[in-house]
PDB file of C-alpha atoms and ligand atoms in Angstrom:
ATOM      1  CA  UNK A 193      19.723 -13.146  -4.730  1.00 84.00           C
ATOM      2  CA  UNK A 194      20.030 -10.257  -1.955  1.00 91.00           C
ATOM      3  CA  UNK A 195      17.958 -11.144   1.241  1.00 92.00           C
ATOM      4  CA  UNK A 196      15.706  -8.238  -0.175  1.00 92.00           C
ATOM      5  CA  UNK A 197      14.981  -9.739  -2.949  1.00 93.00           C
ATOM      6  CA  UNK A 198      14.345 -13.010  -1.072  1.00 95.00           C
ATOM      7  CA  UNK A 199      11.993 -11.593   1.238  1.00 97.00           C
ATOM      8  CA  UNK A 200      10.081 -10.039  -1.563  1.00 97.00           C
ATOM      9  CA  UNK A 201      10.087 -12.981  -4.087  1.00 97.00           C
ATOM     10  CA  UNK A 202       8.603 -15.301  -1.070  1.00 97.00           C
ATOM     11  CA  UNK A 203       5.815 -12.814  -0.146  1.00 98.00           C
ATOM     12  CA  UNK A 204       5.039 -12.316  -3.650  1.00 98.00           C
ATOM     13  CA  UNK A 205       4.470 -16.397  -3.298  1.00 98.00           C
ATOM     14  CA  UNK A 206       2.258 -16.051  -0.294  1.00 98.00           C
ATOM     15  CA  UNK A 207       0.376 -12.818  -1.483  1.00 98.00           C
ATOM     16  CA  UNK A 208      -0.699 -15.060  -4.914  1.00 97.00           C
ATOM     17  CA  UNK A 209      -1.671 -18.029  -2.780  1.00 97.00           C
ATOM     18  CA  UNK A 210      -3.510 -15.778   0.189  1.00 96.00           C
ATOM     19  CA  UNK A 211      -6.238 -14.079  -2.466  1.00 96.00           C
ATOM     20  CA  UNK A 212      -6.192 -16.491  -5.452  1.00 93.00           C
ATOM     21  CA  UNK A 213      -8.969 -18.333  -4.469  1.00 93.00           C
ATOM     22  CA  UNK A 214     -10.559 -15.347  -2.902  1.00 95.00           C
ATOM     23  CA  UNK A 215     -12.846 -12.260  -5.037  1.00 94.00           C
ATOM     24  CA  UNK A 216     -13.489 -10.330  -2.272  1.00 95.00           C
ATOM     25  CA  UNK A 217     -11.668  -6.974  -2.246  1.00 95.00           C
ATOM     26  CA  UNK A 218     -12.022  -6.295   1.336  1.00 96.00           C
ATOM     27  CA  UNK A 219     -10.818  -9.616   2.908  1.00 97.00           C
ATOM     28  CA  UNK A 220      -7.937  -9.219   0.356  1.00 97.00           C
ATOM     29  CA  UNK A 221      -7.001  -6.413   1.733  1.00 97.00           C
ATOM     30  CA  UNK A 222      -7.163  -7.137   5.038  1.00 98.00           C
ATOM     31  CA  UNK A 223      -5.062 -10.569   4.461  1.00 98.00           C
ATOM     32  CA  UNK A 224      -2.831  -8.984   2.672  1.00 98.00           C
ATOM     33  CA  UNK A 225      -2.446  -6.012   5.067  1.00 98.00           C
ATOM     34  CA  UNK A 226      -1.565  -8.825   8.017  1.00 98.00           C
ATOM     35  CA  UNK A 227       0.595 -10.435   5.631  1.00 98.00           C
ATOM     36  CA  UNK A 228       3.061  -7.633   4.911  1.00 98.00           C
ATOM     37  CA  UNK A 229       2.929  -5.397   8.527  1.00 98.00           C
ATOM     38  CA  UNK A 230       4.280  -9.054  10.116  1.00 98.00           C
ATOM     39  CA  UNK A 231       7.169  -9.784   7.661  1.00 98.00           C
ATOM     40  CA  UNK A 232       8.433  -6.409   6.918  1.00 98.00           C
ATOM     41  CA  UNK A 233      10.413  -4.714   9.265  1.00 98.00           C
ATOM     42  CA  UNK A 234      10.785  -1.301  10.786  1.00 98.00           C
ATOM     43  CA  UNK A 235       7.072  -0.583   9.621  1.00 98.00           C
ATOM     44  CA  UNK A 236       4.799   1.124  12.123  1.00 98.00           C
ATOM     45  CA  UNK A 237       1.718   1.582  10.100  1.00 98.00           C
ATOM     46  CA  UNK A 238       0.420  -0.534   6.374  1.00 98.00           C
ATOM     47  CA  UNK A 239      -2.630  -0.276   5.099  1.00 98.00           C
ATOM     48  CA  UNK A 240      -5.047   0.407   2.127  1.00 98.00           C
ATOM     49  CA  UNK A 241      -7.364   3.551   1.642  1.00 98.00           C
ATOM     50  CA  UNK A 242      -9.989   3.158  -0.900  1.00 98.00           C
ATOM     51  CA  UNK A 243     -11.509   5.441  -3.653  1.00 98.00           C
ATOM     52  CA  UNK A 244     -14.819   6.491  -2.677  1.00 97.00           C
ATOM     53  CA  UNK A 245     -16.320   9.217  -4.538  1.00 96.00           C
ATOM     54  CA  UNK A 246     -13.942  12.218  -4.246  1.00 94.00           C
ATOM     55  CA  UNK A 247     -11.901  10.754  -1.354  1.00 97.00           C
ATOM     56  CA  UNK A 248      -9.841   8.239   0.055  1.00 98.00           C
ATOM     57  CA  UNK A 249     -11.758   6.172   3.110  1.00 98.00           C
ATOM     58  CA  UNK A 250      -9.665   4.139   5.341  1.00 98.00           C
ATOM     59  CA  UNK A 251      -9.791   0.589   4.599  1.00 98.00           C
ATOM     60  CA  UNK A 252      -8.001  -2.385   5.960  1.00 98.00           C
ATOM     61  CA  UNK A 253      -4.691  -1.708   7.820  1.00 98.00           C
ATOM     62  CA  UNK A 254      -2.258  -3.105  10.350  1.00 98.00           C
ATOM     63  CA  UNK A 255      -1.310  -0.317  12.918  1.00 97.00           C
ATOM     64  CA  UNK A 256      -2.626   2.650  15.267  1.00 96.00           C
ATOM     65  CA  UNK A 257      -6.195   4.430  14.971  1.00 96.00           C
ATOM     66  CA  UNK A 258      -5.692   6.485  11.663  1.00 96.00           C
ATOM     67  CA  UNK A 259      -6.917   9.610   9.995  1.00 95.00           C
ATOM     68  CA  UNK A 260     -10.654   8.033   8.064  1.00 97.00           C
ATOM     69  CA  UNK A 261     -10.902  10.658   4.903  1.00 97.00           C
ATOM     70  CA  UNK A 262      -8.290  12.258   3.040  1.00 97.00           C
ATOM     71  CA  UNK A 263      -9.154  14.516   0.072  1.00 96.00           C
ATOM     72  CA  UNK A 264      -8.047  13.779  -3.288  1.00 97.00           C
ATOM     73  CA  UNK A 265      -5.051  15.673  -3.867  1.00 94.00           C
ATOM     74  CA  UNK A 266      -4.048  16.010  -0.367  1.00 95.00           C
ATOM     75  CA  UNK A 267      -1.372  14.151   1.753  1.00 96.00           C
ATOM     76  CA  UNK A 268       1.060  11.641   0.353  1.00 98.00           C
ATOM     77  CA  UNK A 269      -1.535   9.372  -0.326  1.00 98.00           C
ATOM     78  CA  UNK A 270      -4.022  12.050  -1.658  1.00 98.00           C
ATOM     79  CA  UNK A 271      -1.021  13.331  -4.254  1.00 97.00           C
ATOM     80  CA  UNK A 272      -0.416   9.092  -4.422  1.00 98.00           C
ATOM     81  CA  UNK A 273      -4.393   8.793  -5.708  1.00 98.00           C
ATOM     82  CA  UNK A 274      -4.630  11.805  -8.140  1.00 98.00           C
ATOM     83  CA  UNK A 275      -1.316  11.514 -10.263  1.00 98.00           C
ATOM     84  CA  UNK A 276      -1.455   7.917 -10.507  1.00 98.00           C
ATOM     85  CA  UNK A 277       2.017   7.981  -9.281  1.00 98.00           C
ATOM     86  CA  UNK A 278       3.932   5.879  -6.634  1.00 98.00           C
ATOM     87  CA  UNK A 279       4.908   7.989  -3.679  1.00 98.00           C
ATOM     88  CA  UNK A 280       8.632   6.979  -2.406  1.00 98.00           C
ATOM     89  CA  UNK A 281       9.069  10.124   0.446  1.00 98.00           C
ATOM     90  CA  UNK A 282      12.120   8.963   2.182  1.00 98.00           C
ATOM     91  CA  UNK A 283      10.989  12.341   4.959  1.00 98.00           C
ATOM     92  CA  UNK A 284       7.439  12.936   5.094  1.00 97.00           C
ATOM     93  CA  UNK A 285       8.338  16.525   7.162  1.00 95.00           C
ATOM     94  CA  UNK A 286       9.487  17.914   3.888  1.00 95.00           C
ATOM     95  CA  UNK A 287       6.240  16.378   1.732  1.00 94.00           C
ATOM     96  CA  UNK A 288       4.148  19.690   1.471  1.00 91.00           C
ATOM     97  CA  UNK A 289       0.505  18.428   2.871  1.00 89.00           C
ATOM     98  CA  UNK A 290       1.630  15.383   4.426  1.00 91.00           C
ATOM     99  CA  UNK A 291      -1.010  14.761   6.527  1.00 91.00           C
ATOM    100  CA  UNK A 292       0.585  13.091  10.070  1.00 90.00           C
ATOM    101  CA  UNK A 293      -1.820  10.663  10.944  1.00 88.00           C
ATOM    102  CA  UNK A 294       0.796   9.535  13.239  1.00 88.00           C
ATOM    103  CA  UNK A 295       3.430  12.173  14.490  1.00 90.00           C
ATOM    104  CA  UNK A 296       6.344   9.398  14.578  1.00 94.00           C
ATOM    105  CA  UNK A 297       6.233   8.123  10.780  1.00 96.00           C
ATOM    106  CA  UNK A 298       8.978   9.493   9.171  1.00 97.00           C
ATOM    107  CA  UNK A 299       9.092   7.968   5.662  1.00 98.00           C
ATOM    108  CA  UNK A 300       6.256   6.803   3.444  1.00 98.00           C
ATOM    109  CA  UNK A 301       5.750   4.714   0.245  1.00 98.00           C
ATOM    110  CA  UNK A 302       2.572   4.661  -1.143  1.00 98.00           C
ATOM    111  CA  UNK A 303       1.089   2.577  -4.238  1.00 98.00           C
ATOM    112  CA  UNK A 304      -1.681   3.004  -6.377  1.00 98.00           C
ATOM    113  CA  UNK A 305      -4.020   0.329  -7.196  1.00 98.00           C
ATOM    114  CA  UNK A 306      -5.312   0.546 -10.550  1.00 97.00           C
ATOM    115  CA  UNK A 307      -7.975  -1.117 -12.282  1.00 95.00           C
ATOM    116  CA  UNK A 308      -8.453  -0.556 -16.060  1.00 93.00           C
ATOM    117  CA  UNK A 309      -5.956   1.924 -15.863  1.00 94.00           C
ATOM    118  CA  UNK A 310      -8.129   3.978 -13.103  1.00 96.00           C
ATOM    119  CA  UNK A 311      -6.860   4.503  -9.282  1.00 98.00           C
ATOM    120  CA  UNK A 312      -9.346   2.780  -7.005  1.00 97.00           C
ATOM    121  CA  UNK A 313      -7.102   2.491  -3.698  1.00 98.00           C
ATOM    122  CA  UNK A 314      -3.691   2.917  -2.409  1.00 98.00           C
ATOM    123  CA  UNK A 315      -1.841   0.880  -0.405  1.00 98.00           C
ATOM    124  CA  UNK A 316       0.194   2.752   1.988  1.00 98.00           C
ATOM    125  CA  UNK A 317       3.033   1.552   4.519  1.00 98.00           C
ATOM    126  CA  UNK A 318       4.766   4.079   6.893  1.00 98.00           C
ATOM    127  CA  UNK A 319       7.977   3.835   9.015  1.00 98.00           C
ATOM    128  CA  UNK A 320       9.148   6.101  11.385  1.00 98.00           C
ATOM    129  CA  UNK A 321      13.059   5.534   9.733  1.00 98.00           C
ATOM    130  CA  UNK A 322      14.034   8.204   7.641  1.00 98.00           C
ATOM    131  CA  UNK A 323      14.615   6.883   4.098  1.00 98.00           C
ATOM    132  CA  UNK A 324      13.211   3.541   5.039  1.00 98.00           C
ATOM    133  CA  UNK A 325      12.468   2.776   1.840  1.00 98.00           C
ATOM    134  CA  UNK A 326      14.783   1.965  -0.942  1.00 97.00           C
ATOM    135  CA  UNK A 327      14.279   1.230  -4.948  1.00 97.00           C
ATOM    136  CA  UNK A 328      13.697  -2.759  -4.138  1.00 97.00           C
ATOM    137  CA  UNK A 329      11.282  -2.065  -1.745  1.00 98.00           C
ATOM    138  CA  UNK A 330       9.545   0.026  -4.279  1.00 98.00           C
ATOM    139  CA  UNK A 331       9.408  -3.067  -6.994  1.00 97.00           C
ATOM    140  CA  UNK A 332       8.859  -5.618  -4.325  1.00 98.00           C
ATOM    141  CA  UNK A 333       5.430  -4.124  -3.111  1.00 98.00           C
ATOM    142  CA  UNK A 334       4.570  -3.359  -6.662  1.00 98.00           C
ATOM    143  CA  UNK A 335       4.783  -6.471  -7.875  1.00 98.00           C
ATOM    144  CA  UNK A 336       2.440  -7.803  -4.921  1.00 98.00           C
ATOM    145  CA  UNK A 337       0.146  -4.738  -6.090  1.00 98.00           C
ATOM    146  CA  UNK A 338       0.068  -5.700  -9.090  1.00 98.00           C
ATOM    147  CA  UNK A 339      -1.342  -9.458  -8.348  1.00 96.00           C
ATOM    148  CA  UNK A 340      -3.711  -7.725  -6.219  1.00 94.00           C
ATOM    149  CA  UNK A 341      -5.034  -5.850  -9.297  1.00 96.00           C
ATOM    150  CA  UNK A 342      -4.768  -9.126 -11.589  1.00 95.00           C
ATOM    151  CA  UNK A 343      -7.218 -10.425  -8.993  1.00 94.00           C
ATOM    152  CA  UNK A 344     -10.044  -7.873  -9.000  1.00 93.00           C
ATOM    153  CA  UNK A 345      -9.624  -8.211 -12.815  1.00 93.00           C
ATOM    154  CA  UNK A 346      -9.960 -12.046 -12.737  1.00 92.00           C
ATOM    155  CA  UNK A 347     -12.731 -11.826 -10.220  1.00 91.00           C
ATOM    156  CA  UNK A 348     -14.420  -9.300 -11.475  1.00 80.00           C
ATOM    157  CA  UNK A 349     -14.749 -10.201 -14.977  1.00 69.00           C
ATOM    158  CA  UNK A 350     -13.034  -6.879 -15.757  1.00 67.00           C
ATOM    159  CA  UNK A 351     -10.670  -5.862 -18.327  1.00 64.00           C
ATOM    160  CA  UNK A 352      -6.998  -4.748 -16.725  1.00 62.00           C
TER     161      UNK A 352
HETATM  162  N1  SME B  47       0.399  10.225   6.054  1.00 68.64           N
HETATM  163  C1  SME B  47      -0.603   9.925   5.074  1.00 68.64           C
HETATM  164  C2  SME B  47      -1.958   9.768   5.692  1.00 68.64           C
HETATM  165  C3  SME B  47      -2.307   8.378   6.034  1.00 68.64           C
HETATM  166  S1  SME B  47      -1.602   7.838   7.435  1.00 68.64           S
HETATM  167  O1  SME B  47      -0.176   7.982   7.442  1.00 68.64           O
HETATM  168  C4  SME B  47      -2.050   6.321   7.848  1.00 68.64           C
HETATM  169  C5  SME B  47      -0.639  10.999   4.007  1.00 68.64           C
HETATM  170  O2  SME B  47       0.024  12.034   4.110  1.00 68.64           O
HETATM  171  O3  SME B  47      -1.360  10.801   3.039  1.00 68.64           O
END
């Protein structure tokens, strides 16, 4: 198994044994927010906005003061929130809208969180490395999205 791989597998172990136990969405976040922003490297912002109405609101996050509101459809994590879609922008100076929250971040992935097939946050993680992110990295924080959503589901007495 690459180091990658390693790094991933193990956090997917920690993320499952952080919230488990836990229901609420908030502290998740926030645990899970410290969790990956320490282990990770060359990351200098990771964080979740949620779905409120017809925007994303700033949620928990590791990193500088960021931007509180971003309209549906706008920004990486705006387009990230609309189409449902993960958001692998290796340079966020070519993303048309990008919204620079912070002028250094160069590359951005950003992944939906879905609950009964319906967006209610993203989780996004910025670096100021060009490319930074890389197919694995893209499956590795999936995966740990997707126990995040098996855990509102569980706790929520809500169909996935
Ligand atoms: N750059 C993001 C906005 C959020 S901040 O980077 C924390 C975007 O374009 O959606």
């Amino acid at each position: 198994m690459s180091k990658q791989a390693e790094l991933y597998n193990e956090l997917l172990g920690q993320t499952k044994a952080l919230i488990n136990d836990e229901s609420d969405i908030i502290a998740n976040m926030a645990n899970v927010s410290a969790l990956l922003f320490e282990r990770l490297a060359d990351i200098n912002w990771l964080g979740f906005y949620r779905l409120v109405g017809d925007k994303l609101v700033l949620g928990p996050f590791q990193g500088k003061v960021a931007c509180i509101r971003i309209p549906l459809g706008q920004g990486v994590c705006g387009v990230c929130a609309t189409t449902g879609e993960i958001q692998r922008i290796d340079n966020v100076h070519a993303f048309d809208g990008h919204i620079a929250c912070d002028a250094t971040t160069n590359a951005e992935l950003v992944i939906p969180v879905k609950v009964a097939g319906k967006v209610i946050a993203v989780l996004d993680i910025d670096s100021t490395t060009l490319g930074r992110f890389d197919l694995q990295d893209q499956q590795g924080i999936s995966s740990i999205v997707k126990v995040f959503e098996q855990n509102i589901v569980a706790h929520n007495d809500l169909k996935a």
